[in-house]
Amino acid sequence: MSYDTCGEVFLDLLTLFSQYFHQPQKLYESFIYKVLTEISAQRCILMLLGSDKELHVHCALDENKNTIKNLRSFSRSLPVEAMKNRSIVYRKKTFGQKENILGTESMDAFDIRSVLCVPLITSRSVIGVLYLDSQTIISDFSQKDRSLVQALCQHLALHIENAAIVQAQRHQVEMYKEKLQSELAYLK
C-alpha cells in the first residue's frame, strides 16, 4: 500500500459507513474487503461480542474476497487476548521456527505464519476483534500495517456504536408513538 494514499483509505471508509449505515452485513463485507485490499493478509475475520459475551463471526473473507466457509482453522485464543488486554496482538513465526514459542497451538496446527488481532474499542467497551492472518513467509504485518488496521478498527467500532445508538433511539420513538396513539384513541 502507498501510505501517501492513507487519507484516501479513510475517505473510502467514511463513504462505506454512510452508504451502508442500515446494512451492517454489507458494511462488514465492504470493510473487510477494504482491509484486504490495503494489507497483505490471506484471511480477515470480523468477530463481534454477542449478548452471551462470546465472540461471534459476522464476516470472514479470504485474500480473493471469497467468503470463508470453514472457520475452524484460526486461533481463538489470540482474539480473546486482544479483547481482554484492549490492545493489538501480533504474532509472527519466523522461517525455520519449529517449536511453539508463540503460545498458540493453532498457529502450528494450521501452519499460520503471521496473526494480527485488533480489538474494536468504543467509548464504553470492547465490542469485537478483527483477525487477520497469513500462511506465507513473505507476508508480514509491518508497524505501518498494524497502525493502519488499528485506526480503521477504531472508526468501525465508533460506527457500530453510533448505529446501535440510532437504532435504540428509533425503537424508543416507536414506543412513544404507540403510547401516544393509544392515549389518543382513549380520548376519542
mmCIF file of C-alpha atoms in Angstrom:
data_model
loop_
_atom_site.group_PDB
_atom_site.id
_atom_site.type_symbol
_atom_site.label_atom_id
_atom_site.label_comp_id
_atom_site.label_asym_id
_atom_site.label_seq_id
_atom_site.Cartn_x
_atom_site.Cartn_y
_atom_site.Cartn_z
ATOM 1 C CA MET A 1 0.000 0.000 0.000
ATOM 2 C CA SER A 2 1.128 3.503 -0.691
ATOM 3 C CA TYR A 3 0.845 5.326 2.590
ATOM 4 C CA ASP A 4 0.602 8.577 0.642
ATOM 5 C CA THR A 5 -2.968 7.482 -0.035
ATOM 6 C CA CYS A 6 -3.833 6.853 3.622
ATOM 7 C CA GLY A 7 -6.279 9.761 3.532
ATOM 8 C CA GLU A 8 -7.995 8.138 0.555
ATOM 9 C CA VAL A 9 -8.428 4.941 2.566
ATOM 10 C CA PHE A 10 -10.231 6.868 5.313
ATOM 11 C CA LEU A 11 -12.374 8.739 2.797
ATOM 12 C CA ASP A 12 -13.361 5.400 1.263
ATOM 13 C CA LEU A 13 -14.185 4.125 4.728
ATOM 14 C CA LEU A 14 -16.383 7.130 5.524
ATOM 15 C CA THR A 15 -18.209 6.556 2.248
ATOM 16 C CA LEU A 16 -18.811 2.931 3.215
ATOM 17 C CA PHE A 17 -20.142 3.969 6.618
ATOM 18 C CA SER A 18 -22.663 6.364 5.122
ATOM 19 C CA GLN A 19 -23.581 4.084 2.211
ATOM 20 C CA TYR A 20 -24.249 1.015 4.360
ATOM 21 C CA PHE A 21 -25.383 2.639 7.608
ATOM 22 C CA HIS A 22 -28.544 0.494 7.738
ATOM 23 C CA GLN A 23 -26.959 -2.612 6.217
ATOM 24 C CA PRO A 24 -24.430 -3.880 8.755
ATOM 25 C CA GLN A 25 -23.565 -7.121 6.951
ATOM 26 C CA LYS A 26 -22.836 -5.288 3.710
ATOM 27 C CA LEU A 27 -20.742 -2.790 5.670
ATOM 28 C CA TYR A 28 -18.746 -5.571 7.338
ATOM 29 C CA GLU A 29 -18.039 -7.244 3.994
ATOM 30 C CA SER A 30 -17.020 -3.947 2.388
ATOM 31 C CA PHE A 31 -14.851 -3.044 5.392
ATOM 32 C CA ILE A 32 -13.011 -6.377 5.296
ATOM 33 C CA TYR A 33 -12.645 -6.099 1.528
ATOM 34 C CA LYS A 34 -11.016 -2.687 2.045
ATOM 35 C CA VAL A 35 -8.656 -4.031 4.720
ATOM 36 C CA LEU A 36 -7.638 -6.955 2.499
ATOM 37 C CA THR A 37 -7.008 -4.527 -0.357
ATOM 38 C CA GLU A 38 -4.656 -2.448 1.779
ATOM 39 C CA ILE A 39 -2.938 -5.126 3.879
ATOM 40 C CA SER A 40 -1.284 -8.321 2.636
ATOM 41 C CA ALA A 41 -3.266 -10.845 4.636
ATOM 42 C CA GLN A 42 -4.695 -14.116 3.409
ATOM 43 C CA ARG A 43 -7.753 -14.069 5.649
ATOM 44 C CA CYS A 44 -9.685 -11.448 7.556
ATOM 45 C CA ILE A 45 -12.386 -12.297 10.080
ATOM 46 C CA LEU A 46 -14.654 -9.848 11.908
ATOM 47 C CA MET A 47 -15.888 -11.115 15.263
ATOM 48 C CA LEU A 48 -18.326 -9.179 17.428
ATOM 49 C CA LEU A 49 -19.248 -9.748 21.031
ATOM 50 C CA GLY A 50 -22.718 -11.202 21.383
ATOM 51 C CA SER A 51 -25.203 -10.763 24.200
ATOM 52 C CA ASP A 52 -23.811 -14.050 25.564
ATOM 53 C CA LYS A 53 -20.421 -12.276 25.974
ATOM 54 C CA GLU A 54 -18.837 -14.610 23.393
ATOM 55 C CA LEU A 55 -17.167 -13.644 20.112
ATOM 56 C CA HIS A 56 -19.252 -14.495 17.043
ATOM 57 C CA VAL A 57 -18.033 -14.351 13.462
ATOM 58 C CA HIS A 58 -20.003 -11.795 11.450
ATOM 59 C CA CYS A 59 -17.918 -11.813 8.300
ATOM 60 C CA ALA A 60 -14.911 -13.765 7.038
ATOM 61 C CA LEU A 61 -13.190 -13.296 3.684
ATOM 62 C CA ASP A 62 -10.054 -14.697 2.113
ATOM 63 C CA GLU A 63 -7.476 -12.819 0.038
ATOM 64 C CA ASN A 64 -9.628 -13.327 -3.079
ATOM 65 C CA LYS A 65 -12.547 -11.706 -1.257
ATOM 66 C CA ASN A 66 -14.438 -15.016 -1.080
ATOM 67 C CA THR A 67 -16.487 -15.925 1.983
ATOM 68 C CA ILE A 68 -14.632 -18.385 4.195
ATOM 69 C CA LYS A 69 -16.863 -21.362 4.876
ATOM 70 C CA ASN A 70 -14.600 -23.422 7.186
ATOM 71 C CA LEU A 71 -13.830 -21.287 10.200
ATOM 72 C CA ARG A 72 -12.193 -23.969 12.307
ATOM 73 C CA SER A 73 -8.642 -23.204 11.239
ATOM 74 C CA PHE A 74 -7.859 -19.992 13.087
ATOM 75 C CA SER A 75 -6.637 -19.084 16.534
ATOM 76 C CA ARG A 76 -9.404 -18.420 19.036
ATOM 77 C CA SER A 77 -7.070 -17.520 21.906
ATOM 78 C CA LEU A 78 -5.451 -14.505 20.245
ATOM 79 C CA PRO A 79 -8.726 -12.605 19.603
ATOM 80 C CA VAL A 80 -9.711 -13.232 23.224
ATOM 81 C CA GLU A 81 -6.305 -11.933 24.344
ATOM 82 C CA ALA A 82 -6.756 -8.788 22.216
ATOM 83 C CA MET A 83 -10.167 -8.158 23.785
ATOM 84 C CA LYS A 84 -9.004 -8.860 27.320
ATOM 85 C CA ASN A 85 -5.954 -6.595 27.054
ATOM 86 C CA ARG A 86 -7.700 -3.990 24.884
ATOM 87 C CA SER A 87 -4.645 -3.926 22.617
ATOM 88 C CA ILE A 88 -3.294 -5.299 19.358
ATOM 89 C CA VAL A 89 -1.993 -8.853 19.435
ATOM 90 C CA TYR A 90 0.617 -9.634 16.813
ATOM 91 C CA ARG A 91 2.381 -12.966 16.442
ATOM 92 C CA LYS A 92 4.925 -13.898 13.795
ATOM 93 C CA LYS A 93 6.524 -17.261 13.254
ATOM 94 C CA THR A 94 9.936 -16.954 11.639
ATOM 95 C CA PHE A 95 11.224 -19.269 8.936
ATOM 96 C CA GLY A 96 12.602 -22.492 10.376
ATOM 97 C CA GLN A 97 10.979 -21.978 13.767
ATOM 98 C CA LYS A 98 9.560 -25.373 14.697
ATOM 99 C CA GLU A 99 8.629 -25.117 18.338
ATOM 100 C CA ASN A 100 5.582 -23.246 19.527
ATOM 101 C CA ILE A 101 7.106 -20.281 21.334
ATOM 102 C CA LEU A 102 4.193 -18.093 20.303
ATOM 103 C CA GLY A 103 1.725 -19.639 22.705
ATOM 104 C CA THR A 104 -0.870 -20.707 20.161
ATOM 105 C CA GLU A 105 -1.033 -24.317 19.115
ATOM 106 C CA SER A 106 -3.413 -23.413 16.294
ATOM 107 C CA MET A 107 -0.684 -21.413 14.534
ATOM 108 C CA ASP A 108 1.388 -24.589 14.413
ATOM 109 C CA ALA A 109 -1.540 -26.840 13.557
ATOM 110 C CA PHE A 110 -2.700 -24.704 10.642
ATOM 111 C CA ASP A 111 0.766 -23.515 9.571
ATOM 112 C CA ILE A 112 -0.074 -19.860 10.131
ATOM 113 C CA ARG A 113 2.985 -17.586 9.904
ATOM 114 C CA SER A 114 1.549 -14.227 10.992
ATOM 115 C CA VAL A 115 -1.522 -13.242 13.000
ATOM 116 C CA LEU A 116 -2.841 -9.788 13.791
ATOM 117 C CA CYS A 117 -5.822 -9.257 16.113
ATOM 118 C CA VAL A 118 -7.120 -5.740 16.640
ATOM 119 C CA PRO A 119 -9.813 -5.037 19.242
ATOM 120 C CA LEU A 120 -12.822 -2.900 18.313
ATOM 121 C CA ILE A 121 -13.000 -0.437 21.188
ATOM 122 C CA THR A 122 -15.840 2.035 21.707
ATOM 123 C CA SER A 123 -16.176 4.715 24.346
ATOM 124 C CA ARG A 124 -17.879 2.128 26.566
ATOM 125 C CA SER A 125 -16.263 -1.247 25.940
ATOM 126 C CA VAL A 126 -14.573 -3.685 23.598
ATOM 127 C CA ILE A 127 -17.220 -4.896 21.138
ATOM 128 C CA GLY A 128 -15.220 -7.255 18.976
ATOM 129 C CA VAL A 129 -11.990 -8.103 17.189
ATOM 130 C CA LEU A 130 -10.685 -8.002 13.645
ATOM 131 C CA TYR A 131 -8.499 -11.044 12.969
ATOM 132 C CA LEU A 132 -6.027 -11.201 10.065
ATOM 133 C CA ASP A 133 -3.599 -13.979 9.248
ATOM 134 C CA SER A 134 -1.237 -15.276 6.618
ATOM 135 C CA GLN A 135 0.427 -18.602 5.924
ATOM 136 C CA THR A 136 3.057 -17.184 3.590
ATOM 137 C CA ILE A 137 6.554 -16.457 4.785
ATOM 138 C CA ILE A 138 6.812 -13.186 2.898
ATOM 139 C CA SER A 139 3.564 -11.750 4.233
ATOM 140 C CA ASP A 140 4.182 -9.838 7.391
ATOM 141 C CA PHE A 141 2.213 -7.124 9.109
ATOM 142 C CA SER A 142 4.526 -4.129 9.348
ATOM 143 C CA GLN A 143 4.201 -1.471 12.030
ATOM 144 C CA LYS A 144 2.532 0.772 9.434
ATOM 145 C CA ASP A 145 0.070 -2.025 8.567
ATOM 146 C CA ARG A 146 -0.732 -2.570 12.234
ATOM 147 C CA SER A 147 -1.253 1.147 12.828
ATOM 148 C CA LEU A 148 -3.487 1.466 9.786
ATOM 149 C CA VAL A 149 -5.638 -1.517 10.755
ATOM 150 C CA GLN A 150 -5.904 -0.206 14.311
ATOM 151 C CA ALA A 151 -7.087 3.189 13.055
ATOM 152 C CA LEU A 152 -9.590 1.569 10.682
ATOM 153 C CA CYS A 153 -10.902 -0.595 13.518
ATOM 154 C CA GLN A 154 -11.350 2.439 15.758
ATOM 155 C CA HIS A 155 -13.549 4.011 13.085
ATOM 156 C CA LEU A 156 -15.518 0.805 12.589
ATOM 157 C CA ALA A 157 -16.098 0.464 16.342
ATOM 158 C CA LEU A 158 -17.378 4.046 16.556
ATOM 159 C CA HIS A 159 -19.665 3.450 13.590
ATOM 160 C CA ILE A 160 -21.090 0.276 15.151
ATOM 161 C CA GLU A 161 -21.635 2.120 18.435
ATOM 162 C CA ASN A 162 -23.351 5.057 16.668
ATOM 163 C CA ALA A 163 -25.560 2.721 14.642
ATOM 164 C CA ALA A 164 -26.633 0.955 17.855
ATOM 165 C CA ILE A 165 -27.479 4.305 19.460
ATOM 166 C CA VAL A 166 -29.532 5.380 16.431
ATOM 167 C CA GLN A 167 -31.348 2.040 16.415
ATOM 168 C CA ALA A 168 -32.130 2.342 20.139
ATOM 169 C CA GLN A 169 -33.419 5.890 19.650
ATOM 170 C CA ARG A 170 -35.654 4.796 16.767
ATOM 171 C CA HIS A 171 -37.038 1.999 18.895
ATOM 172 C CA GLN A 172 -37.737 4.468 21.691
ATOM 173 C CA VAL A 173 -39.509 6.859 19.269
ATOM 174 C CA GLU A 174 -41.676 3.977 18.017
ATOM 175 C CA MET A 175 -42.620 3.085 21.581
ATOM 176 C CA TYR A 176 -43.582 6.715 22.290
ATOM 177 C CA LYS A 177 -45.651 6.827 19.082
ATOM 178 C CA GLU A 178 -47.543 3.698 20.068
ATOM 179 C CA LYS A 179 -48.158 5.034 23.546
ATOM 180 C CA LEU A 180 -49.351 8.372 22.165
ATOM 181 C CA GLN A 181 -51.655 6.671 19.667
ATOM 182 C CA SER A 182 -53.224 4.524 22.369
ATOM 183 C CA GLU A 183 -53.744 7.605 24.567
ATOM 184 C CA LEU A 184 -55.301 9.495 21.646
ATOM 185 C CA ALA A 185 -57.580 6.540 20.940
ATOM 186 C CA TYR A 186 -58.636 6.535 24.595
ATOM 187 C CA LEU A 187 -59.520 10.243 24.433
ATOM 188 C CA LYS A 188 -61.752 9.742 21.383
#
